[in-house]
Coordinates of C-alpha atoms in Angstrom, one line a residue:
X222 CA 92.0 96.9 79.2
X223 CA 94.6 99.2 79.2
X224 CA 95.5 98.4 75.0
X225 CA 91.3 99.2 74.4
X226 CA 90.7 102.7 76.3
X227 CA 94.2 103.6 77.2
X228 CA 95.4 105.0 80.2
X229 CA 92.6 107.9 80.7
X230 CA 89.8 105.2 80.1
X231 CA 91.0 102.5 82.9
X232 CA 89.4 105.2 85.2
X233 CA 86.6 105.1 82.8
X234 CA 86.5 109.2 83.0
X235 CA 84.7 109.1 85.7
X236 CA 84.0 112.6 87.3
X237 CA 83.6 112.4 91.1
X238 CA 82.4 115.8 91.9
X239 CA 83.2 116.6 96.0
X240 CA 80.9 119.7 95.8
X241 CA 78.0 118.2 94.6
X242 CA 75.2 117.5 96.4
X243 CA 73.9 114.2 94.5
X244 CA 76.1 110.8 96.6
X245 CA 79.6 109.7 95.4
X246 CA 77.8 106.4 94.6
X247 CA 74.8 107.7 92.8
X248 CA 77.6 110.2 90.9
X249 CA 79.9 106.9 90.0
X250 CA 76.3 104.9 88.9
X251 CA 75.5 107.5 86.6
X252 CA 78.4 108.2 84.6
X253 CA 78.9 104.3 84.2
X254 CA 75.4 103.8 82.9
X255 CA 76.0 106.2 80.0
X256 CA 79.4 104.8 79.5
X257 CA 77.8 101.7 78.8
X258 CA 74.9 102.7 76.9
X259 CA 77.3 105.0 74.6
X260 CA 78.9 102.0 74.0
X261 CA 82.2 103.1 75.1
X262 CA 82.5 100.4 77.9
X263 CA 81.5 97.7 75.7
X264 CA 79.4 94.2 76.4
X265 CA 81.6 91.8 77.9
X266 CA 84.5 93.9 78.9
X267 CA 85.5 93.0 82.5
X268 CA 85.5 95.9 84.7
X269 CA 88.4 97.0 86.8
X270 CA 88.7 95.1 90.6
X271 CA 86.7 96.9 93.1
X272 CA 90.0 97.1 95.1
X273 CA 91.7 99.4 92.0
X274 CA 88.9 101.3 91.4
X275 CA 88.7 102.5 94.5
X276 CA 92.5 103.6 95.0
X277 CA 91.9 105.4 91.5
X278 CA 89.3 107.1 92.5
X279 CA 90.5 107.8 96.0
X280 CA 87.3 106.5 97.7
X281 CA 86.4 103.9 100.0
X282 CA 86.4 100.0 98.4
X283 CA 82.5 99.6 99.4
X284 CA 81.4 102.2 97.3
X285 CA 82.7 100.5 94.7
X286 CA 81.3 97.8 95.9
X287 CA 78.1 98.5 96.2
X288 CA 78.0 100.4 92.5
X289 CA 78.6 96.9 91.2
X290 CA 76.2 95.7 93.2
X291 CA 73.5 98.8 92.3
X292 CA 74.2 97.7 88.2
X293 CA 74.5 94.2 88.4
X294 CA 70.5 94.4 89.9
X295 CA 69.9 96.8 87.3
X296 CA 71.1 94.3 84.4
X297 CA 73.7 96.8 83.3
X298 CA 76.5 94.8 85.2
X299 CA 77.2 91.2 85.6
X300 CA 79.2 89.5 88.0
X301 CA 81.3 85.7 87.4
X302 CA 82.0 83.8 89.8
X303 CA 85.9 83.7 89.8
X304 CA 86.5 85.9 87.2
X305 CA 85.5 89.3 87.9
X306 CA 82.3 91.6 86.8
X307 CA 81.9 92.3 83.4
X308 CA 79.1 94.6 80.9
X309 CA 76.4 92.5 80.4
X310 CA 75.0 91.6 77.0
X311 CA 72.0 93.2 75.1
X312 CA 71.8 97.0 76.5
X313 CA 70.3 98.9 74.2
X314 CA 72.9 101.5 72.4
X315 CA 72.4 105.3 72.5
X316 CA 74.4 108.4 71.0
X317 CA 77.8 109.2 73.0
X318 CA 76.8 111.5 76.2
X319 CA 78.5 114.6 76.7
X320 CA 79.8 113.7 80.4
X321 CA 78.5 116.4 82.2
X322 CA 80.5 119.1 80.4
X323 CA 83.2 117.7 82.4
X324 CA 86.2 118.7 80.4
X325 CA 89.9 118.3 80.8
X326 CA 90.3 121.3 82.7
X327 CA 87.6 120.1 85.4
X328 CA 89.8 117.7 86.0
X329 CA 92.7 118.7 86.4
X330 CA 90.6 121.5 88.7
X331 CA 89.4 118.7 90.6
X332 CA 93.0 116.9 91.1
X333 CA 94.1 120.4 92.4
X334 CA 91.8 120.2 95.1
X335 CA 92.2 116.5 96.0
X336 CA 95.8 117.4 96.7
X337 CA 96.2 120.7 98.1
X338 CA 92.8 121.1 99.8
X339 CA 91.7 117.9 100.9
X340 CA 92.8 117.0 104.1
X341 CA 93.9 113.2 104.2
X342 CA 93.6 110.8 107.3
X343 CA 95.8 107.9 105.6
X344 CA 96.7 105.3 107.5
X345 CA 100.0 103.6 107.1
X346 CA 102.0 106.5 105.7
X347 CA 105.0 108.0 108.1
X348 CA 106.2 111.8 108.1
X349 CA 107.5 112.4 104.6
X350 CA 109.4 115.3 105.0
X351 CA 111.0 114.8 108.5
X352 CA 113.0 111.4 106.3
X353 CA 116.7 112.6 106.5
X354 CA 117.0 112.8 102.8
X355 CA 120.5 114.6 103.2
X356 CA 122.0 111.9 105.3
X357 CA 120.4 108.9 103.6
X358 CA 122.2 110.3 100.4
X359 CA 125.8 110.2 101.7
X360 CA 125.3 107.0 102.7
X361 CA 124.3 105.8 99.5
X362 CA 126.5 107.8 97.5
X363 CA 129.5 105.7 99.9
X364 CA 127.8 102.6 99.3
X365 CA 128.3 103.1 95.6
X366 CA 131.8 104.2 95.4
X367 CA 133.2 101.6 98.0
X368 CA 130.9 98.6 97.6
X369 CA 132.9 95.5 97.3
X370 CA 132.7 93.6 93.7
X371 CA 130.0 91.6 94.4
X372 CA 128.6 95.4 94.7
X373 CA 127.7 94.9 90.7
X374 CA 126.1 91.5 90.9
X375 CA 123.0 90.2 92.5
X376 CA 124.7 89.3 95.9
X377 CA 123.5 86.8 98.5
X378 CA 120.0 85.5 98.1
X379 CA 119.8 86.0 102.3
X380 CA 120.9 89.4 101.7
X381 CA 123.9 91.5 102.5
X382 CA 125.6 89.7 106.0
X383 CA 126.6 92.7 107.5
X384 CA 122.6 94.2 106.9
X385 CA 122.0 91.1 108.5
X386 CA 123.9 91.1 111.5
X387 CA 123.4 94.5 112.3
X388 CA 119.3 94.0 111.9
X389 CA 120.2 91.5 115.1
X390 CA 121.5 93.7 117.4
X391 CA 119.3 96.4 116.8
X392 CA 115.9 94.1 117.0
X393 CA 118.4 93.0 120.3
X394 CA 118.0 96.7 121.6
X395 CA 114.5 97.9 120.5
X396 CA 112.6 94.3 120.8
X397 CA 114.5 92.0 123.0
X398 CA 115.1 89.5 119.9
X399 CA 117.8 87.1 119.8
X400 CA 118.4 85.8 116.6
X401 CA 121.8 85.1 114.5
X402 CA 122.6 86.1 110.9
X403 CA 121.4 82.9 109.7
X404 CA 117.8 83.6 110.5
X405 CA 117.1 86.7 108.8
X406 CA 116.3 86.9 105.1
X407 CA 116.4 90.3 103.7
X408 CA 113.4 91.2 101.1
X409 CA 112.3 94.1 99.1
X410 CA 109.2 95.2 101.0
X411 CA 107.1 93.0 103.5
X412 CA 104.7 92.5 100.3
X413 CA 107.6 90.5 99.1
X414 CA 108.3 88.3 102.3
X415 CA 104.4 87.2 102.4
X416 CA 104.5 86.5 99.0
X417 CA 107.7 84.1 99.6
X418 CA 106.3 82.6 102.8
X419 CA 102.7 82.1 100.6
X420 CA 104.9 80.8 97.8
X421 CA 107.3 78.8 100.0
X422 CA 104.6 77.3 102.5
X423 CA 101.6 76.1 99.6
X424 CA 103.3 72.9 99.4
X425 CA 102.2 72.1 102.9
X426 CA 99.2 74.3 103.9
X427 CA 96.1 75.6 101.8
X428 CA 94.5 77.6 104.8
X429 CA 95.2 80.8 106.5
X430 CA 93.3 81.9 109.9
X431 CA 93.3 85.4 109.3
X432 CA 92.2 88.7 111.0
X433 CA 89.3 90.5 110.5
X434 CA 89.7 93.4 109.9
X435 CA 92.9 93.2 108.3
X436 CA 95.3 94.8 105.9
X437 CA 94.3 94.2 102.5
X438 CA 97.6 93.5 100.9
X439 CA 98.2 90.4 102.4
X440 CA 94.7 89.1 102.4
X441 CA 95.1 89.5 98.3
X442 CA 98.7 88.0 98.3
X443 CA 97.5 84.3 100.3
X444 CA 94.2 84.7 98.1
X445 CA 96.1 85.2 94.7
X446 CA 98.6 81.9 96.0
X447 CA 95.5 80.5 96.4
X448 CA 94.8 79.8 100.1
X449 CA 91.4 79.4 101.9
X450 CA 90.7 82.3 104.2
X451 CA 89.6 81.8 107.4
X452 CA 88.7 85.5 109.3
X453 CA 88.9 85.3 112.8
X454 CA 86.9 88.1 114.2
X455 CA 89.1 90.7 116.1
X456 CA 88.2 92.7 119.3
X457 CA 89.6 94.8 122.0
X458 CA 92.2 92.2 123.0
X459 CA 93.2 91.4 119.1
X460 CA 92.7 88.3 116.7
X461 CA 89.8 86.1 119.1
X462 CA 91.7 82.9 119.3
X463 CA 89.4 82.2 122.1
X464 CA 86.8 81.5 119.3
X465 CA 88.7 78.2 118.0
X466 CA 90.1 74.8 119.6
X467 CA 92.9 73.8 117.0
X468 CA 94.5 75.2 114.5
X469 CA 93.2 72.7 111.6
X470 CA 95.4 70.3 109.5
X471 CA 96.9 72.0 106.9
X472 CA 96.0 75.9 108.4
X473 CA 98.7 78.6 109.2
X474 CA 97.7 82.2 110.8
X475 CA 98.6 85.7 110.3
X476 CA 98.6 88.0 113.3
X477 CA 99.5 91.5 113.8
X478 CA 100.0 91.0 117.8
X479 CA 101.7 94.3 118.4
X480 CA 99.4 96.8 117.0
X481 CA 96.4 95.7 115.0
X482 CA 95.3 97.2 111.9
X483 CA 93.2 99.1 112.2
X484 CA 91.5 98.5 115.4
X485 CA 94.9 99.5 116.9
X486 CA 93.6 96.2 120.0
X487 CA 96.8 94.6 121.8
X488 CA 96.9 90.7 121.0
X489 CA 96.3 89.7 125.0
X490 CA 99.3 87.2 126.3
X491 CA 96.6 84.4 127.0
X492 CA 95.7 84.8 123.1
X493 CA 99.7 84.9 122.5
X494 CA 100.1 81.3 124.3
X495 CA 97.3 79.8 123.1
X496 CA 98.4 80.8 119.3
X497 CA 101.7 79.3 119.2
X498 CA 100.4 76.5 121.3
X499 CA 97.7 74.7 118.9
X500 CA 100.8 75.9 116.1
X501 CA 103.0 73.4 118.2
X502 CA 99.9 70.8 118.4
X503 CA 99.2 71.1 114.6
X504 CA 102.8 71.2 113.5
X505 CA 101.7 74.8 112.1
X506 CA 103.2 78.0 111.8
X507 CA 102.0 82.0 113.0
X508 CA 103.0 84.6 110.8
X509 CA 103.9 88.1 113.0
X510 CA 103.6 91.0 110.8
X511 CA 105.1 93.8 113.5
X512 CA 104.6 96.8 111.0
X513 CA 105.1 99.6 113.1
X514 CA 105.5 98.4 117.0
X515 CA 109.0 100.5 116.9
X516 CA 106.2 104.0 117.6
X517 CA 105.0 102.8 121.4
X518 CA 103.7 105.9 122.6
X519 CA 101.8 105.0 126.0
X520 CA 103.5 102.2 128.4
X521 CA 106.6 99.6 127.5
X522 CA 107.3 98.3 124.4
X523 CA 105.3 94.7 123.8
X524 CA 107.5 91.7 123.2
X525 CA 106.9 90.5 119.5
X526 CA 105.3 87.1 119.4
X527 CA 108.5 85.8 118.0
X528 CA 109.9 86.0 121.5
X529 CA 107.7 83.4 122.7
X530 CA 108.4 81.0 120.3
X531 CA 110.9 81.5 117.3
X532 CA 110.6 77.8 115.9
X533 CA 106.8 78.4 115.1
X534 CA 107.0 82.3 114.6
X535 CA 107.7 83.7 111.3
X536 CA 108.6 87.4 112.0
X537 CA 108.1 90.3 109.1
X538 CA 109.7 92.9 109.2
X539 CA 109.8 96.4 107.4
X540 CA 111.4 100.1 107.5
X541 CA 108.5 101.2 105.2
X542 CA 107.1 103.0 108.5
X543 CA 110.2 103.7 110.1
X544 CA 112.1 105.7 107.3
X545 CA 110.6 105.6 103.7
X546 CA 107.7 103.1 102.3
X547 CA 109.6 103.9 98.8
X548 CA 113.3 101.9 100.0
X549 CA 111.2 98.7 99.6
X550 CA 113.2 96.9 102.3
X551 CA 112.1 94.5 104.7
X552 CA 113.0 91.3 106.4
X553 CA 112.1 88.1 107.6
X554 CA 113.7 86.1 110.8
X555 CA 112.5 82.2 110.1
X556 CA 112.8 79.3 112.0
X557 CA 116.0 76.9 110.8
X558 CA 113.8 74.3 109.2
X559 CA 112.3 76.5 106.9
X560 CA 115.1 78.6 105.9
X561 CA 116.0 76.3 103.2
X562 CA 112.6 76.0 101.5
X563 CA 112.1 80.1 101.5
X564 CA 115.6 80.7 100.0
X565 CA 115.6 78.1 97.4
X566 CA 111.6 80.0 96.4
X567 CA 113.3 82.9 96.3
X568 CA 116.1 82.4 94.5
X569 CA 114.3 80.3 91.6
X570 CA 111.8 83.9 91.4
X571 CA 115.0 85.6 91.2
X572 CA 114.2 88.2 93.9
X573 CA 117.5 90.1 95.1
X574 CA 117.1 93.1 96.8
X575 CA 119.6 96.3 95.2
X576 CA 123.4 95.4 97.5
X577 CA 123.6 99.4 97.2
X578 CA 120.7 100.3 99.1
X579 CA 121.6 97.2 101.8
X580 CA 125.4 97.9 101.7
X581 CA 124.0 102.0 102.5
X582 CA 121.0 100.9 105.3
X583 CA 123.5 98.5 107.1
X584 CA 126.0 102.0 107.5
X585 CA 123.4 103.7 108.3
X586 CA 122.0 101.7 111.3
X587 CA 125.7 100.8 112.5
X588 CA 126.2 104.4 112.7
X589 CA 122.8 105.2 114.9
X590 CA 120.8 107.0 112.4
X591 CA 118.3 104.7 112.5
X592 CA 117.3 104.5 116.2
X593 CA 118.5 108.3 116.2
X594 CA 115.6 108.7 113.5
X595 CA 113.1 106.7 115.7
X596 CA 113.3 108.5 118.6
X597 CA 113.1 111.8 116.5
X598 CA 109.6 110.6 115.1
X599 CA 108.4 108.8 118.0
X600 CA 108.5 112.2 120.0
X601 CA 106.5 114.1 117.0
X602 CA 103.8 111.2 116.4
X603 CA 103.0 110.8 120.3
X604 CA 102.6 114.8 120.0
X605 CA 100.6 114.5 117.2
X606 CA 98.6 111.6 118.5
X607 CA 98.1 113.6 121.6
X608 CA 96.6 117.1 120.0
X609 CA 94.5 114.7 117.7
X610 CA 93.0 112.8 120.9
X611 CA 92.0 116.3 122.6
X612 CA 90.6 118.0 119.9
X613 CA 88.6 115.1 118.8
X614 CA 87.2 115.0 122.8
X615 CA 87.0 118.9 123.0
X616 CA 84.8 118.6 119.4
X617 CA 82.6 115.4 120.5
X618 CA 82.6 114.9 124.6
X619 CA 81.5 111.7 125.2
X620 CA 80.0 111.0 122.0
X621 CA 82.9 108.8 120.9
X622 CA 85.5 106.2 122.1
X623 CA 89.2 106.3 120.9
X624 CA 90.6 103.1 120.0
X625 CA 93.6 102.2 119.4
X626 CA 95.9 104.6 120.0
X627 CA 99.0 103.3 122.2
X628 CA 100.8 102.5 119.4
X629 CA 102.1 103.6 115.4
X630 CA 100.5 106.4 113.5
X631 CA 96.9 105.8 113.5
X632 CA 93.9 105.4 116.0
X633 CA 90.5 104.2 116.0
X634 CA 87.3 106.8 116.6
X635 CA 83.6 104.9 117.4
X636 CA 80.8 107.0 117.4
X637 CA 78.8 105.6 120.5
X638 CA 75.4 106.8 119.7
X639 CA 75.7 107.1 115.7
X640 CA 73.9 103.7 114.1
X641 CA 76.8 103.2 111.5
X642 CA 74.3 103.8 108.4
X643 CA 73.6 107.7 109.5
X644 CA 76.8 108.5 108.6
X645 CA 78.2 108.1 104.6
X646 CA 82.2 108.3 105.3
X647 CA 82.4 107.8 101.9
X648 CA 80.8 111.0 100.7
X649 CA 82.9 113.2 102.8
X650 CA 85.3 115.3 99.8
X651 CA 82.6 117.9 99.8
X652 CA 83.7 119.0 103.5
X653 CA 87.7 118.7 102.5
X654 CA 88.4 115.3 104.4
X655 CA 89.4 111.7 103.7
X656 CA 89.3 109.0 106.2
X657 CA 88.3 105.1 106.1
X658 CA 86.5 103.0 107.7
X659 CA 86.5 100.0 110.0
X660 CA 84.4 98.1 107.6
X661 CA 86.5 99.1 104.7
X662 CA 89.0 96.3 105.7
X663 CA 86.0 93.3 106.7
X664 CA 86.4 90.2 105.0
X665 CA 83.1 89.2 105.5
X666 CA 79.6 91.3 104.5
X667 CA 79.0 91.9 108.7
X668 CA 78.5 95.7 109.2
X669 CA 80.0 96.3 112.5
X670 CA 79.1 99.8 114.6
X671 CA 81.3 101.9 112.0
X672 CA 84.4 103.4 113.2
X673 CA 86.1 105.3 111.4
X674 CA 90.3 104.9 111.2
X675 CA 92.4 108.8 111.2
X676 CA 96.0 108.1 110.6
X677 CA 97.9 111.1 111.0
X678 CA 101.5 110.1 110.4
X679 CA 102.0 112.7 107.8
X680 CA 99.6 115.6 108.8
X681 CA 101.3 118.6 110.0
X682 CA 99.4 120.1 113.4
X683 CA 97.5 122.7 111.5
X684 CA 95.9 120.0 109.1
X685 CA 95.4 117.5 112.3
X686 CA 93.5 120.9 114.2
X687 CA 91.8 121.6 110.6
X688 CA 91.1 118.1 109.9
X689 CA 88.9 117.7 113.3
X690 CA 86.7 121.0 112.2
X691 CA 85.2 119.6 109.3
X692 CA 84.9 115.9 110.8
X693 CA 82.6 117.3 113.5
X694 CA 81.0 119.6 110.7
X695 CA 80.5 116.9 108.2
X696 CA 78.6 115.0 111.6
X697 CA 76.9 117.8 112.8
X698 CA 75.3 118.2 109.4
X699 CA 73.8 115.2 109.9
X700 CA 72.2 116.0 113.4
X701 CA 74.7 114.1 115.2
X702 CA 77.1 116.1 117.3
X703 CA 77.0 118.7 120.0
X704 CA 78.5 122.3 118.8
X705 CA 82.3 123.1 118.6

């Protein structure tokens, strides 16, 4: 794709204008028709995953969606099964469109505003700035002069020993683990331990019980590995395991018992026991991703799954949320019998995480910063959590419930009287906001009530305050909200 239209034509050109008053998905159907009957996306060219399209763009994944859908009835579009969507054969050719008089400049006009105007509600992304950028530098600029010599080679394919042991007494402290050094398996981002635990595990299972909603990361890494996904609907309480009897021959599951995403629901403790239960009847394994349970910000901390049963548990950790998505480091803590079987995948993909960067994190949570840099952040997010929650109720009453929001740097909004296809979240950039959707992350085609999902990890208080206005003006445009 990328060798045929280079790097400006992977996004097709495509123009999404936030002030115009035509939909984001009638704007996107447009400009690809005269793409295709220019000739410049030609017939038979596979078209970019919805998935990509959709980060590109900076839009919601059923938009794109539902544009593939919108040309594939209009015979501009096919889809194969498997394979992807593609141009379809025979369209009539016409002379190259002038795209809008869209030029260069527009663009760049339009990327301007995208970052310095609209007003972002991502989910997953901690405070940027507040990272101790200073701090984290002397400690790698020691770990580079003083690592040992094994410093300049790959180093342990468990990881650094003394990142190891000092992950254990800190998951001591914050989460009441007990595990030994042996355990835990340090990898380059939690992308990387569920790839290694999909890789690792194929041999013996082809099924995954999985949430729904969920993150889609991991759903694409045990589909790409390719495992049968079972969705599990998920509710107030977390994944329903109340809606099976077993876990099936040859299934696993993948929970996020701490904090959902991104219903923000509590896995219940009757769930929790009879998870690892039917794991210990089916000789079957749960997968705890615990992505952010370090940010409690209303009642005790929840012990992780793992707690309950570490030979069936297989716990995934990350400081993506805690300190910086961009150190790529993670770990794993796995039961003894599977130790083996992970290390041996991971050493034969050659996947060693940088010694400097471990050799620097292990000094720097030995020395405090990192529980230091917890507290620091857990303090500003409950804050921030807390002047999000009153404006939204001072701006809407008891038109909505918020969901969600005990834990981490996002919470849940459901608009109680709002049938879920009044409202177009997706066509929102002409009132300066960003936020997904509930649905966004389904597995299956159900349309749920919509709720809509505001992170606000890295929103200062004045975007958080500004951020609310044009939510409830973007609603109240549609003759659904109460005045301000």
């Amino acid at each position: 794709m990328e060798n045929q239209f280079g790097r400006e034509h992977m996004m097709y050109g495509i123009y999404i204008d936030p002030k115009s008053k035509l939909p984001v998905t009638r704007q996107i159907c447009q400009q690809l028709r005269e793409l295709i009957e220019s000739g410049l996306l030609p017939a038979g060219i596979r078209l970019l995953p919805s998935r990509s399209l959709a980060k590109e763009w900076g839009i919601a994944r059923n938009v794109v969606i539902e544009v593939y859908e919108q040309l594939t009835a209009e015979g501009y579009l096919e889809g194969r099964v498997g394979s992807g969507t593609y141009v379809a054969e025979g369209i009539n050719l016409s002379p190259r469109p002038q795209m809008h008089g869209v030029s260069s400049e527009a663009g760049r006009t339009l990327q301007d505003v995208d970052h310095q105007d609209i007003i972002n509600f991502a989910t997953g992304v901690p405070d940027l700035k507040q990272f101790p950028r200073k701090i984290w530098g002397k400690y790698l600029k020691d770990a580079a002069e003083t690592a040992p010599g094994e410093g300049d080679d790959y180093g342990d394919i468990y990881g650094d020993e003394g990142l190891r042991s000092a992950i254990c007494d800190f998951l001591f402290r914050a989460k009441g683990i007990q595990c030994s050094v042996e355990h835990i398996m340090i990898v380059s981002g939690a992308s990387e331990g569920f790839f290694l635990l999909a890789k690792s595990l194929s041999s013996n299972f082809h099924s995954l019980y999985i949430e729904d909603p969920t993150i889609d990361f991991t759903r694409d890494i045990f589909q790409m590995m390719n495992y049968n996904l079972v969705p599990v609907e998920v509710d107030s309480n977390g994944m329903n395991v109340d809606s099976l009897t077993r876990f099936e021959t040859g299934h696993i599951a993948l929970l996020t018992p701490s904090h959902q995403f991104p219903t923000g629901s509590l896995l219940s403790i009757q769930r929790r026991h009879k998870a690892i239960r039917f794991a210990e009847e089916a000789n079957s394994y749960i997968i705890e991703d615990d992505y952010d349970s370090e940010f409690r910000l209303r009642g005790i901390p929840v012990p992780p799954l793992q707690t309950l049963s570490p030979s069936r548990v297989i716990y995934v950790g990350t400081f993506s949320k805690t300190l910086l998505p961009n150190l790529r480091i993670g770990f794993l803590i796995v039961p003894p019998n599977l130790s083996g079987r992970i290390a041996i995948t991971k050493e034969k993909l050659n996947m060693h995480t940088p010694i400097i960067i471990q050799h620097a994190l292990r000094q720097f949570i030995l020395d405090g910063q990192l529980e230091r840099h917890i507290h620091t952040m857990k303090k500003m997010y409950k804050k921030r959590r807390n002047l999000l929650t009153d404006r939204l109720i001072k701006a809407f009453g008891q038109e909505i419930s918020i969901l969600g929001d005990n834990a981490g740097m996002h919470l849940q909004v459901h608009f109680n009287r709002i049938h879920p296809c009044e409202l177009s979240w997706s066509d929102t950039l002409s009132f300066g906001f960003r936020v997904e959707t509930t649905n966004d992350y389904n597995l299956t085609d159900r349309k749920n009530h919509e709720s809509i999902v505001l992170g606000y990890g890295n929103l200062s208080t004045d975007e958080i305050v500004e951020g609310v206005n044009r939510i409830h003006k973007f609603v109240s445009s549609n003759g659904n909200s109460p005045a301000l």
